[in-house]
Short mmCIF file of C-alpha atoms and ligand atoms in Angstrom, two decimals:
data_model
loop_
_atom_site.label_atom_id
_atom_site.label_comp_id
_atom_site.label_asym_id
_atom_site.label_seq_id
_atom_site.Cartn_x
_atom_site.Cartn_y
_atom_site.Cartn_z
CA MET A 197 -28.19 35.81 -3.25
CA SER A 198 -24.43 35.84 -2.74
CA ALA A 199 -22.15 34.46 -5.47
CA PRO A 200 -21.02 30.86 -4.91
CA LYS A 201 -17.61 30.43 -3.34
CA LYS A 202 -14.99 28.89 -5.58
CA LEU A 203 -12.98 25.80 -4.78
CA TYR A 204 -9.75 24.86 -6.57
CA ILE A 205 -8.53 21.29 -5.97
CA LYS A 206 -5.18 20.06 -7.24
CA THR A 207 -4.86 16.28 -7.20
CA TYR A 208 -1.58 14.38 -7.01
CA GLY A 209 -0.92 10.65 -7.18
CA CYS A 210 -3.23 7.71 -7.66
CA GLN A 211 -6.76 7.24 -8.97
CA MET A 212 -8.00 6.94 -5.42
CA ASN A 213 -6.98 10.56 -4.89
CA VAL A 214 -8.94 11.49 -8.03
CA TYR A 215 -12.00 9.84 -6.50
CA ASP A 216 -11.38 11.48 -3.09
CA SER A 217 -11.07 14.91 -4.74
CA GLU A 218 -14.48 14.45 -6.39
CA ARG A 219 -16.03 13.51 -3.07
CA MET A 220 -14.39 16.45 -1.28
CA ALA A 221 -15.73 18.82 -3.94
CA GLU A 222 -19.21 17.32 -3.52
CA ALA A 223 -19.00 17.60 0.29
CA LEU A 224 -18.00 21.26 0.05
CA GLY A 225 -20.63 21.74 -2.68
CA GLY A 226 -23.17 21.37 0.13
CA LYS A 227 -21.63 24.50 1.67
CA GLY A 228 -22.03 26.51 -1.51
CA TYR A 229 -18.67 25.90 -3.15
CA VAL A 230 -18.39 25.36 -6.90
CA GLU A 231 -15.22 24.09 -8.53
CA THR A 232 -12.91 26.35 -10.49
CA GLN A 233 -10.01 25.36 -12.74
CA SER A 234 -7.74 28.18 -11.57
CA PRO A 235 -6.28 28.94 -8.13
CA ASP A 236 -6.33 32.67 -8.98
CA ASP A 237 -10.08 33.12 -8.52
CA ALA A 238 -10.51 30.54 -5.73
CA ASP A 239 -11.86 31.18 -2.23
CA MET A 240 -10.42 27.86 -1.11
CA ILE A 241 -7.42 25.96 -2.47
CA LEU A 242 -7.07 22.28 -1.54
CA LEU A 243 -3.99 20.23 -2.41
CA ASN A 244 -4.86 16.53 -2.37
CA THR A 245 -1.44 15.03 -1.92
CA CYS A 246 0.43 11.75 -2.44
CA HIS A 247 3.21 10.37 -0.24
CA ILE A 248 4.19 7.22 -2.13
CA ARG A 249 7.64 8.35 -3.27
CA GLU A 250 10.37 10.69 -2.07
CA LYS A 251 10.21 14.45 -2.19
CA ALA A 252 6.39 14.36 -2.16
CA ALA A 253 6.25 16.47 1.00
CA GLU A 254 8.90 18.88 -0.31
CA LYS A 255 6.89 19.36 -3.51
CA VAL A 256 3.82 20.20 -1.45
CA TYR A 257 5.74 22.77 0.61
CA SER A 258 7.10 24.44 -2.51
CA GLU A 259 3.63 24.47 -4.11
CA LEU A 260 2.21 26.05 -0.93
CA GLY A 261 4.94 28.69 -1.00
CA ARG A 262 3.68 29.77 -4.41
CA PHE A 263 0.31 30.75 -2.92
CA LYS A 264 1.89 33.40 -0.65
CA GLY A 265 1.22 36.19 -3.14
CA LEU A 266 -2.40 35.11 -3.65
CA LYS A 267 -3.04 34.96 0.09
CA ALA A 268 -1.49 38.41 0.56
CA GLU A 269 -3.79 39.83 -2.14
CA LYS A 270 -6.84 38.01 -0.79
CA PRO A 271 -6.60 37.50 2.99
CA ASP A 272 -9.90 35.57 3.08
CA LEU A 273 -8.48 32.86 0.80
CA LYS A 274 -8.40 29.53 2.65
CA ILE A 275 -5.67 26.98 1.93
CA GLY A 276 -5.92 23.31 2.83
CA VAL A 277 -3.80 20.17 2.50
CA ALA A 278 -5.52 16.79 2.14
CA GLY A 279 -4.38 13.26 1.26
CA CYS A 280 -1.45 11.15 2.37
CA VAL A 281 1.10 13.95 2.97
CA ALA A 282 -1.50 15.58 5.24
CA GLN A 283 -1.83 12.27 7.08
CA ALA A 284 1.92 11.75 7.39
CA GLU A 285 2.97 15.31 8.28
CA GLY A 286 -0.09 16.47 10.26
CA GLU A 287 0.50 19.57 12.38
CA GLU A 288 4.03 19.96 10.99
CA ILE A 289 2.46 21.38 7.80
CA MET A 290 0.93 24.34 9.64
CA ARG A 291 4.15 24.86 11.59
CA ARG A 292 6.29 24.95 8.44
CA GLN A 293 3.80 26.85 6.33
CA PRO A 294 1.61 29.14 8.47
CA LEU A 295 -0.57 30.16 5.50
CA VAL A 296 -2.22 26.73 5.68
CA ASP A 297 -5.67 26.89 7.35
CA LEU A 298 -6.70 23.25 7.14
CA VAL A 299 -5.07 19.81 7.18
CA VAL A 300 -7.28 16.76 6.58
CA GLY A 301 -6.31 13.09 6.23
CA PRO A 302 -7.83 10.64 3.72
CA GLN A 303 -10.12 9.05 6.32
CA SER A 304 -11.54 12.33 7.69
CA TYR A 305 -12.55 14.37 4.67
CA HIS A 306 -16.28 13.84 5.32
CA ARG A 307 -15.69 16.35 8.13
CA LEU A 308 -14.65 19.07 5.68
CA PRO A 309 -17.94 21.03 5.92
CA ALA A 310 -17.50 21.40 9.72
CA MET A 311 -13.82 22.20 9.25
CA ASP A 312 -14.82 24.90 6.77
CA ASP A 313 -17.08 26.47 9.43
CA ALA A 314 -14.13 26.56 11.79
CA ILE A 315 -11.65 28.13 9.37
CA GLN A 316 -14.16 30.78 8.30
CA THR A 317 -13.96 32.13 11.87
CA GLY A 318 -10.19 32.48 11.48
CA ALA A 319 -9.32 29.28 13.37
CA LYS A 320 -7.06 26.54 12.04
CA ALA A 321 -8.50 23.03 11.51
CA LEU A 322 -6.59 19.75 11.70
CA ASP A 323 -8.07 16.25 11.38
CA THR A 324 -5.86 13.26 10.70
CA ASP A 325 -7.83 10.72 12.73
CA PHE A 326 -8.75 7.25 11.62
CA PRO A 327 -12.32 7.85 12.84
CA GLU A 328 -14.74 5.17 14.00
CA ASP A 329 -17.54 6.68 11.90
CA ASP A 330 -17.50 5.64 8.25
CA LYS A 331 -16.88 8.61 5.99
CA PHE A 332 -18.98 7.04 3.25
CA ASP A 333 -22.01 6.99 5.58
CA THR A 334 -21.66 10.72 6.18
CA LEU A 335 -21.01 11.70 2.58
CA LYS A 336 -24.17 12.36 0.64
CA ALA A 337 -25.41 10.61 -2.51
CA ARG A 338 -23.36 11.29 -5.61
CA SER A 339 -24.14 14.47 -7.49
CA LYS A 340 -26.97 14.11 -10.03
CA ALA A 341 -25.24 16.46 -12.48
CA LYS A 342 -24.56 14.87 -15.88
CA ARG A 343 -21.03 13.49 -16.05
CA GLY A 344 -18.64 11.83 -18.46
CA PRO A 345 -18.87 8.14 -19.42
CA THR A 346 -16.18 6.86 -17.03
CA ALA A 347 -15.87 7.05 -13.25
CA PHE A 348 -13.87 5.70 -10.34
CA LEU A 349 -15.57 4.14 -7.34
CA THR A 350 -13.61 3.35 -4.18
CA VAL A 351 -14.70 0.00 -2.72
CA GLN A 352 -11.80 -0.79 -0.39
CA GLU A 353 -9.21 1.28 1.39
CA GLY A 354 -6.05 0.74 3.36
CA CYS A 355 -3.71 -2.20 3.49
CA ASP A 356 -2.61 -4.82 6.02
CA LYS A 357 0.20 -6.26 3.92
CA PHE A 358 3.09 -4.07 5.07
CA CYS A 359 5.44 -4.48 2.14
CA ALA A 360 8.80 -3.33 3.48
CA PHE A 361 9.03 -0.31 1.12
CA CYS A 362 5.48 1.03 1.31
CA VAL A 363 3.84 3.85 3.31
CA VAL A 364 0.25 2.96 2.42
CA PRO A 365 -0.51 0.94 5.59
CA TYR A 366 0.61 3.97 7.63
CA THR A 367 -1.08 6.75 5.64
CA ARG A 368 -4.30 4.99 4.61
CA GLY A 369 -4.63 2.72 7.63
CA ALA A 370 -5.96 -0.82 7.97
CA GLU A 371 -7.77 -2.63 5.17
CA VAL A 372 -11.48 -1.75 5.15
CA SER A 373 -14.13 -2.78 2.60
CA ARG A 374 -17.33 -0.84 1.96
CA PRO A 375 -20.56 -2.87 2.14
CA ALA A 376 -21.73 -4.11 -1.26
CA ASP A 377 -25.21 -2.53 -1.03
CA ARG A 378 -23.75 0.98 -0.63
CA ILE A 379 -21.41 0.43 -3.57
CA LEU A 380 -24.26 -0.80 -5.74
CA ARG A 381 -26.31 2.28 -4.80
CA GLU A 382 -23.41 4.58 -5.68
CA ALA A 383 -22.81 2.72 -8.96
CA GLN A 384 -26.49 3.20 -9.86
CA GLU A 385 -26.21 6.95 -9.07
CA LEU A 386 -23.19 7.18 -11.36
CA VAL A 387 -24.97 5.32 -14.17
CA ASP A 388 -28.00 7.60 -13.74
CA ALA A 389 -25.64 10.56 -14.25
CA GLY A 390 -24.35 9.13 -17.56
CA VAL A 391 -21.51 6.83 -16.50
CA ARG A 392 -21.00 3.72 -18.66
CA GLU A 393 -17.73 2.39 -17.25
CA ILE A 394 -16.80 2.07 -13.59
CA THR A 395 -13.32 1.34 -12.28
CA LEU A 396 -13.47 -0.12 -8.79
CA LEU A 397 -10.64 1.22 -6.66
CA GLY A 398 -8.73 -0.04 -3.66
CA GLN A 399 -5.13 -0.20 -2.51
CA ASN A 400 -5.75 -3.94 -2.52
CA VAL A 401 -9.00 -4.02 -4.38
CA ASN A 402 -9.04 -7.77 -4.90
CA ALA A 403 -8.86 -8.29 -1.12
CA TYR A 404 -12.37 -6.77 -1.08
CA HIS A 405 -14.54 -8.57 1.48
CA GLY A 406 -17.71 -6.44 1.63
CA HIS A 407 -19.51 -9.20 -0.29
CA ASP A 408 -19.56 -12.82 0.87
CA GLN A 409 -18.13 -13.87 -2.50
CA GLY A 410 -15.40 -11.24 -2.49
CA LEU A 411 -14.67 -8.90 -5.37
CA ALA A 412 -16.03 -11.38 -7.92
CA GLY A 413 -19.37 -11.40 -6.05
CA LEU A 414 -19.52 -7.60 -6.20
CA ILE A 415 -18.60 -7.59 -9.91
CA TRP A 416 -21.40 -10.05 -10.72
CA GLN A 417 -23.90 -7.78 -8.93
CA LEU A 418 -22.64 -4.72 -10.79
CA ASP A 419 -22.96 -6.73 -13.99
CA LYS A 420 -26.76 -6.65 -13.47
CA ILE A 421 -26.98 -2.82 -13.56
CA ASP A 422 -28.67 -1.77 -16.79
CA GLY A 423 -26.75 0.94 -18.59
CA LEU A 424 -23.44 0.02 -16.98
CA GLU A 425 -21.42 -1.44 -19.83
CA ARG A 426 -17.91 -1.87 -18.48
CA ILE A 427 -16.28 -2.81 -15.19
CA ARG A 428 -12.59 -2.56 -14.30
CA PHE A 429 -10.72 -2.79 -11.00
CA THR A 430 -7.33 -1.67 -9.70
CA THR A 431 -4.91 -2.25 -7.89
CA SER A 432 -4.61 -5.92 -7.12
CA HIS A 433 -2.19 -8.01 -5.08
CA PRO A 434 -1.17 -11.38 -6.59
CA ASN A 435 -2.02 -13.26 -3.37
CA ASP A 436 -5.64 -12.06 -3.47
CA MET A 437 -6.45 -13.23 -7.02
CA ASP A 438 -8.94 -15.93 -6.04
CA ASP A 439 -10.46 -18.56 -8.33
CA ALA A 440 -13.81 -16.76 -8.60
CA LEU A 441 -12.13 -13.56 -9.79
CA ILE A 442 -10.00 -15.40 -12.33
CA GLU A 443 -13.11 -17.18 -13.59
CA ALA A 444 -15.02 -13.89 -13.82
CA HIS A 445 -12.38 -12.65 -16.26
CA GLY A 446 -13.41 -15.48 -18.55
CA THR A 447 -17.16 -15.32 -18.09
CA CYS A 448 -18.32 -11.81 -17.13
CA GLY A 449 -18.91 -9.89 -20.34
CA LYS A 450 -18.76 -6.48 -18.64
CA LEU A 451 -15.42 -7.16 -16.97
CA MET A 452 -12.77 -5.73 -19.30
CA PRO A 453 -9.74 -7.79 -20.41
CA TYR A 454 -7.14 -5.68 -18.62
CA LEU A 455 -5.43 -6.47 -15.35
CA HIS A 456 -2.94 -4.45 -13.34
CA LEU A 457 -1.09 -6.97 -11.21
CA PRO A 458 2.06 -5.55 -9.60
CA VAL A 459 4.92 -7.96 -8.90
CA GLN A 460 7.67 -5.44 -7.91
CA SER A 461 10.62 -7.80 -8.52
CA GLY A 462 11.49 -11.07 -10.28
CA SER A 463 13.96 -12.16 -7.59
CA ASP A 464 12.68 -14.42 -4.82
CA ARG A 465 15.38 -13.14 -2.48
CA ILE A 466 14.21 -9.53 -2.99
CA LEU A 467 10.52 -10.47 -2.89
CA LYS A 468 11.17 -12.05 0.51
CA ALA A 469 13.05 -8.96 1.74
CA MET A 470 10.12 -6.87 0.45
CA ASN A 471 7.71 -9.02 2.50
CA ARG A 472 5.64 -9.67 -0.63
CA LYS A 473 4.72 -13.23 0.42
CA HIS A 474 4.77 -14.56 -3.15
CA THR A 475 7.54 -15.81 -5.43
CA ALA A 476 8.36 -15.07 -9.04
CA ASP A 477 7.27 -18.57 -9.95
CA SER A 478 3.92 -18.38 -8.11
CA TYR A 479 3.27 -15.08 -9.95
CA ILE A 480 4.02 -16.62 -13.33
CA ARG A 481 1.78 -19.61 -12.60
CA LEU A 482 -0.97 -17.20 -11.60
CA ILE A 483 -0.58 -15.31 -14.88
CA GLU A 484 -0.87 -18.62 -16.76
CA ARG A 485 -4.18 -19.34 -15.00
CA ILE A 486 -5.50 -15.86 -15.75
CA ARG A 487 -4.50 -16.19 -19.41
CA ALA A 488 -6.16 -19.60 -19.59
CA ALA A 489 -9.41 -17.95 -18.43
CA ARG A 490 -9.07 -14.92 -20.73
CA PRO A 491 -6.39 -15.46 -23.41
CA ASP A 492 -6.48 -11.90 -24.78
CA ILE A 493 -6.13 -10.16 -21.40
CA LEU A 494 -3.70 -7.23 -21.42
CA LEU A 495 -1.39 -7.33 -18.42
CA SER A 496 0.06 -4.40 -16.60
CA GLY A 497 2.34 -4.30 -13.55
CA ASP A 498 4.47 -2.27 -11.13
CA PHE A 499 8.22 -2.73 -10.61
CA ILE A 500 10.69 -1.31 -8.14
CA VAL A 501 14.39 -1.34 -9.04
CA GLY A 502 17.21 -0.80 -6.54
CA PHE A 503 15.48 -2.13 -3.44
CA PRO A 504 18.16 -2.33 -0.68
CA GLY A 505 20.39 -5.36 -1.28
CA GLU A 506 19.34 -5.86 -4.93
CA THR A 507 22.30 -7.38 -6.84
CA ASP A 508 22.89 -7.46 -10.61
CA GLU A 509 21.67 -11.04 -10.51
CA ASP A 510 18.44 -10.09 -8.72
CA PHE A 511 17.86 -7.39 -11.30
CA GLU A 512 18.44 -9.87 -14.14
CA ASP A 513 15.73 -12.04 -12.56
CA THR A 514 13.34 -9.09 -12.87
CA MET A 515 14.29 -8.63 -16.53
CA GLN A 516 13.71 -12.35 -17.11
CA LEU A 517 10.29 -12.24 -15.44
CA VAL A 518 9.30 -9.35 -17.70
CA ARG A 519 10.43 -11.35 -20.76
CA ASP A 520 8.46 -14.38 -19.52
CA VAL A 521 5.23 -12.49 -18.81
CA HIS A 522 5.23 -9.90 -21.63
CA TYR A 523 3.38 -6.82 -20.39
CA GLY A 524 1.14 -4.66 -22.54
CA GLN A 525 1.85 -1.73 -20.26
CA ALA A 526 3.64 -1.25 -16.92
CA TYR A 527 4.93 1.22 -14.35
CA SER A 528 8.47 1.10 -12.99
CA PHE A 529 10.08 3.11 -10.24
CA LYS A 530 13.41 3.59 -8.53
CA TYR A 531 13.22 2.50 -4.93
CA SER A 532 12.54 5.54 -2.79
CA THR A 533 13.22 5.55 0.96
CA ARG A 534 10.06 6.09 2.96
CA PRO A 535 10.74 7.10 6.58
CA GLY A 536 9.10 4.74 9.05
CA THR A 537 9.06 1.73 6.69
CA PRO A 538 11.31 -1.29 7.47
CA ALA A 539 13.40 -0.94 4.29
CA ALA A 540 14.36 2.62 5.19
CA GLU A 541 16.72 1.25 7.86
CA LYS A 542 18.76 -0.72 5.30
CA PRO A 543 21.83 0.51 3.35
CA GLN A 544 20.71 2.13 0.09
CA LEU A 545 22.07 1.38 -3.39
CA PRO A 546 24.09 4.02 -5.29
CA GLU A 547 21.96 6.32 -7.42
CA ASP A 548 23.83 5.52 -10.67
CA VAL A 549 23.18 1.78 -10.23
CA MET A 550 19.45 2.45 -9.76
CA ASN A 551 19.36 4.81 -12.75
CA ASP A 552 21.05 2.29 -15.00
CA ARG A 553 18.69 -0.53 -13.98
CA LEU A 554 15.63 1.65 -14.36
CA GLN A 555 16.65 2.66 -17.87
CA ARG A 556 17.22 -0.94 -18.92
CA LEU A 557 13.93 -2.12 -17.45
CA GLN A 558 11.99 0.75 -18.98
CA ALA A 559 13.52 0.09 -22.41
CA LEU A 560 12.33 -3.53 -22.23
CA LEU A 561 8.86 -2.57 -21.00
CA ARG A 562 8.58 0.08 -23.74
CA GLU A 563 9.51 -2.50 -26.36
CA GLN A 564 6.77 -4.82 -25.09
CA GLN A 565 4.24 -2.00 -24.99
CA ARG A 566 5.08 -1.01 -28.59
CA ALA A 567 4.81 -4.64 -29.73
CA THR A 568 1.40 -4.97 -28.03
CA GLN A 569 0.16 -1.74 -29.63
CA ALA A 570 1.45 -2.83 -33.04
CA SER A 571 -0.32 -6.19 -32.69
CA MET A 572 -3.64 -4.32 -32.46
CA VAL A 573 -3.36 -2.93 -36.01
CA GLY A 574 -5.91 -4.59 -38.27
CA ARG A 575 -7.99 -5.79 -35.32
CA GLU A 576 -11.50 -4.75 -34.42
CA VAL A 577 -11.83 -3.29 -30.94
CA LYS A 578 -14.74 -1.86 -28.98
CA VAL A 579 -14.21 1.75 -27.99
CA LEU A 580 -16.11 3.65 -25.31
CA PHE A 581 -15.87 7.18 -26.65
CA GLU A 582 -15.19 9.84 -24.02
CA LYS A 583 -14.50 13.24 -25.62
CA PRO A 584 -13.39 15.13 -28.74
CA GLY A 585 -9.85 14.37 -29.94
CA ARG A 586 -7.17 16.91 -30.82
CA GLU A 587 -8.27 17.39 -34.42
CA VAL A 588 -11.63 18.64 -35.67
CA GLY A 589 -14.10 15.80 -36.23
CA GLN A 590 -12.05 13.38 -34.14
CA MET A 591 -13.32 11.60 -31.04
CA ILE A 592 -11.27 9.73 -28.49
CA GLY A 593 -12.01 6.88 -26.13
CA LYS A 594 -10.62 3.66 -24.68
CA SER A 595 -10.64 0.16 -26.08
CA GLU A 596 -11.49 -2.81 -23.87
CA TYR A 597 -7.70 -3.18 -23.39
CA LEU A 598 -7.48 0.41 -22.10
CA HIS A 599 -5.66 1.66 -25.19
CA ALA A 600 -6.47 5.26 -26.12
CA VAL A 601 -8.11 5.09 -29.56
CA TYR A 602 -9.07 8.02 -31.75
CA ALA A 603 -11.23 8.01 -34.86
CA ASP A 604 -13.22 10.37 -37.07
CA ALA A 605 -16.71 10.21 -35.61
CA PRO A 606 -19.74 12.40 -34.86
CA ALA A 607 -20.03 14.00 -31.41
CA GLU A 608 -22.96 11.74 -30.44
CA VAL A 609 -20.64 8.73 -30.07
CA VAL A 610 -19.58 10.10 -26.66
CA GLY A 611 -20.90 7.64 -24.09
CA GLN A 612 -21.35 4.88 -26.68
CA VAL A 613 -19.35 1.69 -27.17
CA ARG A 614 -18.61 1.40 -30.90
CA ALA A 615 -16.76 -1.09 -33.07
CA VAL A 616 -13.56 0.37 -34.47
CA LYS A 617 -10.96 -1.09 -36.80
CA VAL A 618 -7.42 -0.17 -35.72
CA VAL A 619 -5.49 1.23 -38.68
CA GLU A 620 -2.31 2.67 -37.14
CA ASP A 621 -0.37 2.59 -33.90
CA SER A 622 1.75 5.25 -32.24
CA PRO A 623 3.61 5.18 -28.88
CA ASN A 624 0.68 6.31 -26.78
CA SER A 625 -2.46 5.73 -28.82
CA LEU A 626 -4.09 3.88 -31.69
CA LYS A 627 -5.81 5.35 -34.73
CA GLY A 628 -9.02 3.65 -35.75
CA ARG A 629 -11.89 3.73 -38.25
CA LEU A 630 -15.47 3.52 -37.10
CA ILE A 631 -16.96 0.30 -38.47
CA THR A 632 -20.67 1.04 -38.31
N1 SAM B 883 -1.21 -2.32 -3.53
C1 SAM B 883 -0.50 -2.34 -4.72
C2 SAM B 883 0.41 -3.58 -4.74
O1 SAM B 883 0.60 -4.21 -3.75
O2 SAM B 883 0.99 -3.87 -5.74
C3 SAM B 883 0.32 -1.09 -4.98
C4 SAM B 883 -0.05 0.21 -4.41
S1 SAM B 883 1.22 1.41 -4.41
C5 SAM B 883 0.20 2.76 -4.07
C6 SAM B 883 1.64 1.66 -6.09
C7 SAM B 883 3.04 1.32 -6.48
O3 SAM B 883 3.96 2.27 -6.00
C8 SAM B 883 3.57 0.01 -5.94
O4 SAM B 883 3.10 -1.09 -6.65
C9 SAM B 883 5.06 0.18 -6.04
O5 SAM B 883 5.55 -0.31 -7.27
C10 SAM B 883 5.24 1.69 -5.95
N2 SAM B 883 5.89 2.04 -4.69
C11 SAM B 883 5.37 1.95 -3.45
N3 SAM B 883 6.28 2.31 -2.53
C12 SAM B 883 7.41 2.63 -3.20
C13 SAM B 883 8.70 3.05 -2.81
N4 SAM B 883 9.03 3.22 -1.53
N5 SAM B 883 9.63 3.29 -3.78
C14 SAM B 883 9.31 3.12 -5.09
N6 SAM B 883 8.12 2.72 -5.52
C15 SAM B 883 7.17 2.47 -4.59
FE1 SF4 B 884 1.79 -1.06 -0.31
FE2 SF4 B 884 0.48 -2.62 -2.04
FE3 SF4 B 884 2.27 -3.67 -0.37
FE4 SF4 B 884 -0.04 -2.77 0.60
S1 SF4 B 884 0.27 -4.50 -0.81
S2 SF4 B 884 1.95 -2.43 1.49
S3 SF4 B 884 -0.39 -1.00 -0.75
S4 SF4 B 884 2.63 -2.20 -2.07
#
């Protein structure tokens, strides 16, 4: 029997890419590939790329350049580019970097086994279609191999919202939801393999319509799966937070009290220019309703500073919104021009203005994050333990609020939800003591 071929996948960007990389590895597993953690002993290297902000494509080209030596040493080594840069650049990748054998977009990776056949004959393979066939129908059941306690599960892909700054509608295509029965089957397969917490993924996950009662309907069905203890979902759009989903945050015990709800800006003028179709005030009223349903919910968000035309006053509105909402955690970015998007045509703000605003916003968000972490000290949280911590005898996991918590505990706590008293906070984690 010949030795298995080795596959090295490097994943950039969002959680959806993490999920896609797992599925690509499983698809190629059917062709005899096993994953390796090092490119040096790989027979195939796949870069699963992200295109959300500037220089993404340049980073991919420079990473590819680094494989020149490896390919020279090992001419049979196959190199592929997947993900959103593959979708956006297509054939250009092979033109600029001839060592690339394969380019596959996010909607076509179920065709990887056939593409592998082609490249093994020395041909090049390119597939950046938005195919009619559903990739999830072609992909096999999830691997039965034992896995860690947490997993991602993509339920919805693409976006029809066309925010003026964003490439997602172009790289991931139109909004599509997977049917609920397939998702439930996949969730059961994950639970059978040891998963206790599932994070449902979608570019606009709360616009999910594969169940007649939307995402809340799907969550209530997942709630019935024995052995599944926690459900999360990300990323949501404020306009798709319907009443049933808000209510589920108050009544579904498995749905964790954490919500990532990007707003991007606190200025109505900028929100309009961004084509967000909500206002700062409608967002704040929505947050009030969510907090009424689940008072302890930890809120997270996304912000863009320096969108074309943003004035000091607009930026102050963003700072005020952050003060009004109080986030437990958040992501903030400098606006980055994305070719082909409407905002790319507009005059850009000077770099130093953007840098200054980003620093001020991040300082405020950091302050709120620290205050939220500090407020956990003395409280009892429930931790799903995932793996050993940095020190001997320590285990680490996540609280219901998605805080990383470490505690002295025996190895068998991995996969269990245990009560922990928080005794100390630090910038990125909490220290706890096992209660029982
Ligand atoms: N669908 C989600 C929503 O509407 O909020 C967000 C998905 S997007 C993949 C993740 C985040 O990247 C966005 O919320 C936004 O803050 C940021 N982002 C997207 N395009 C950007 C750009 N051109 N420049 C800077 N940040 C950007
Ligand atoms: Fe991009 Fe999100 Fe806007 Fe869709 S809703 S265009 S994914 S930022």
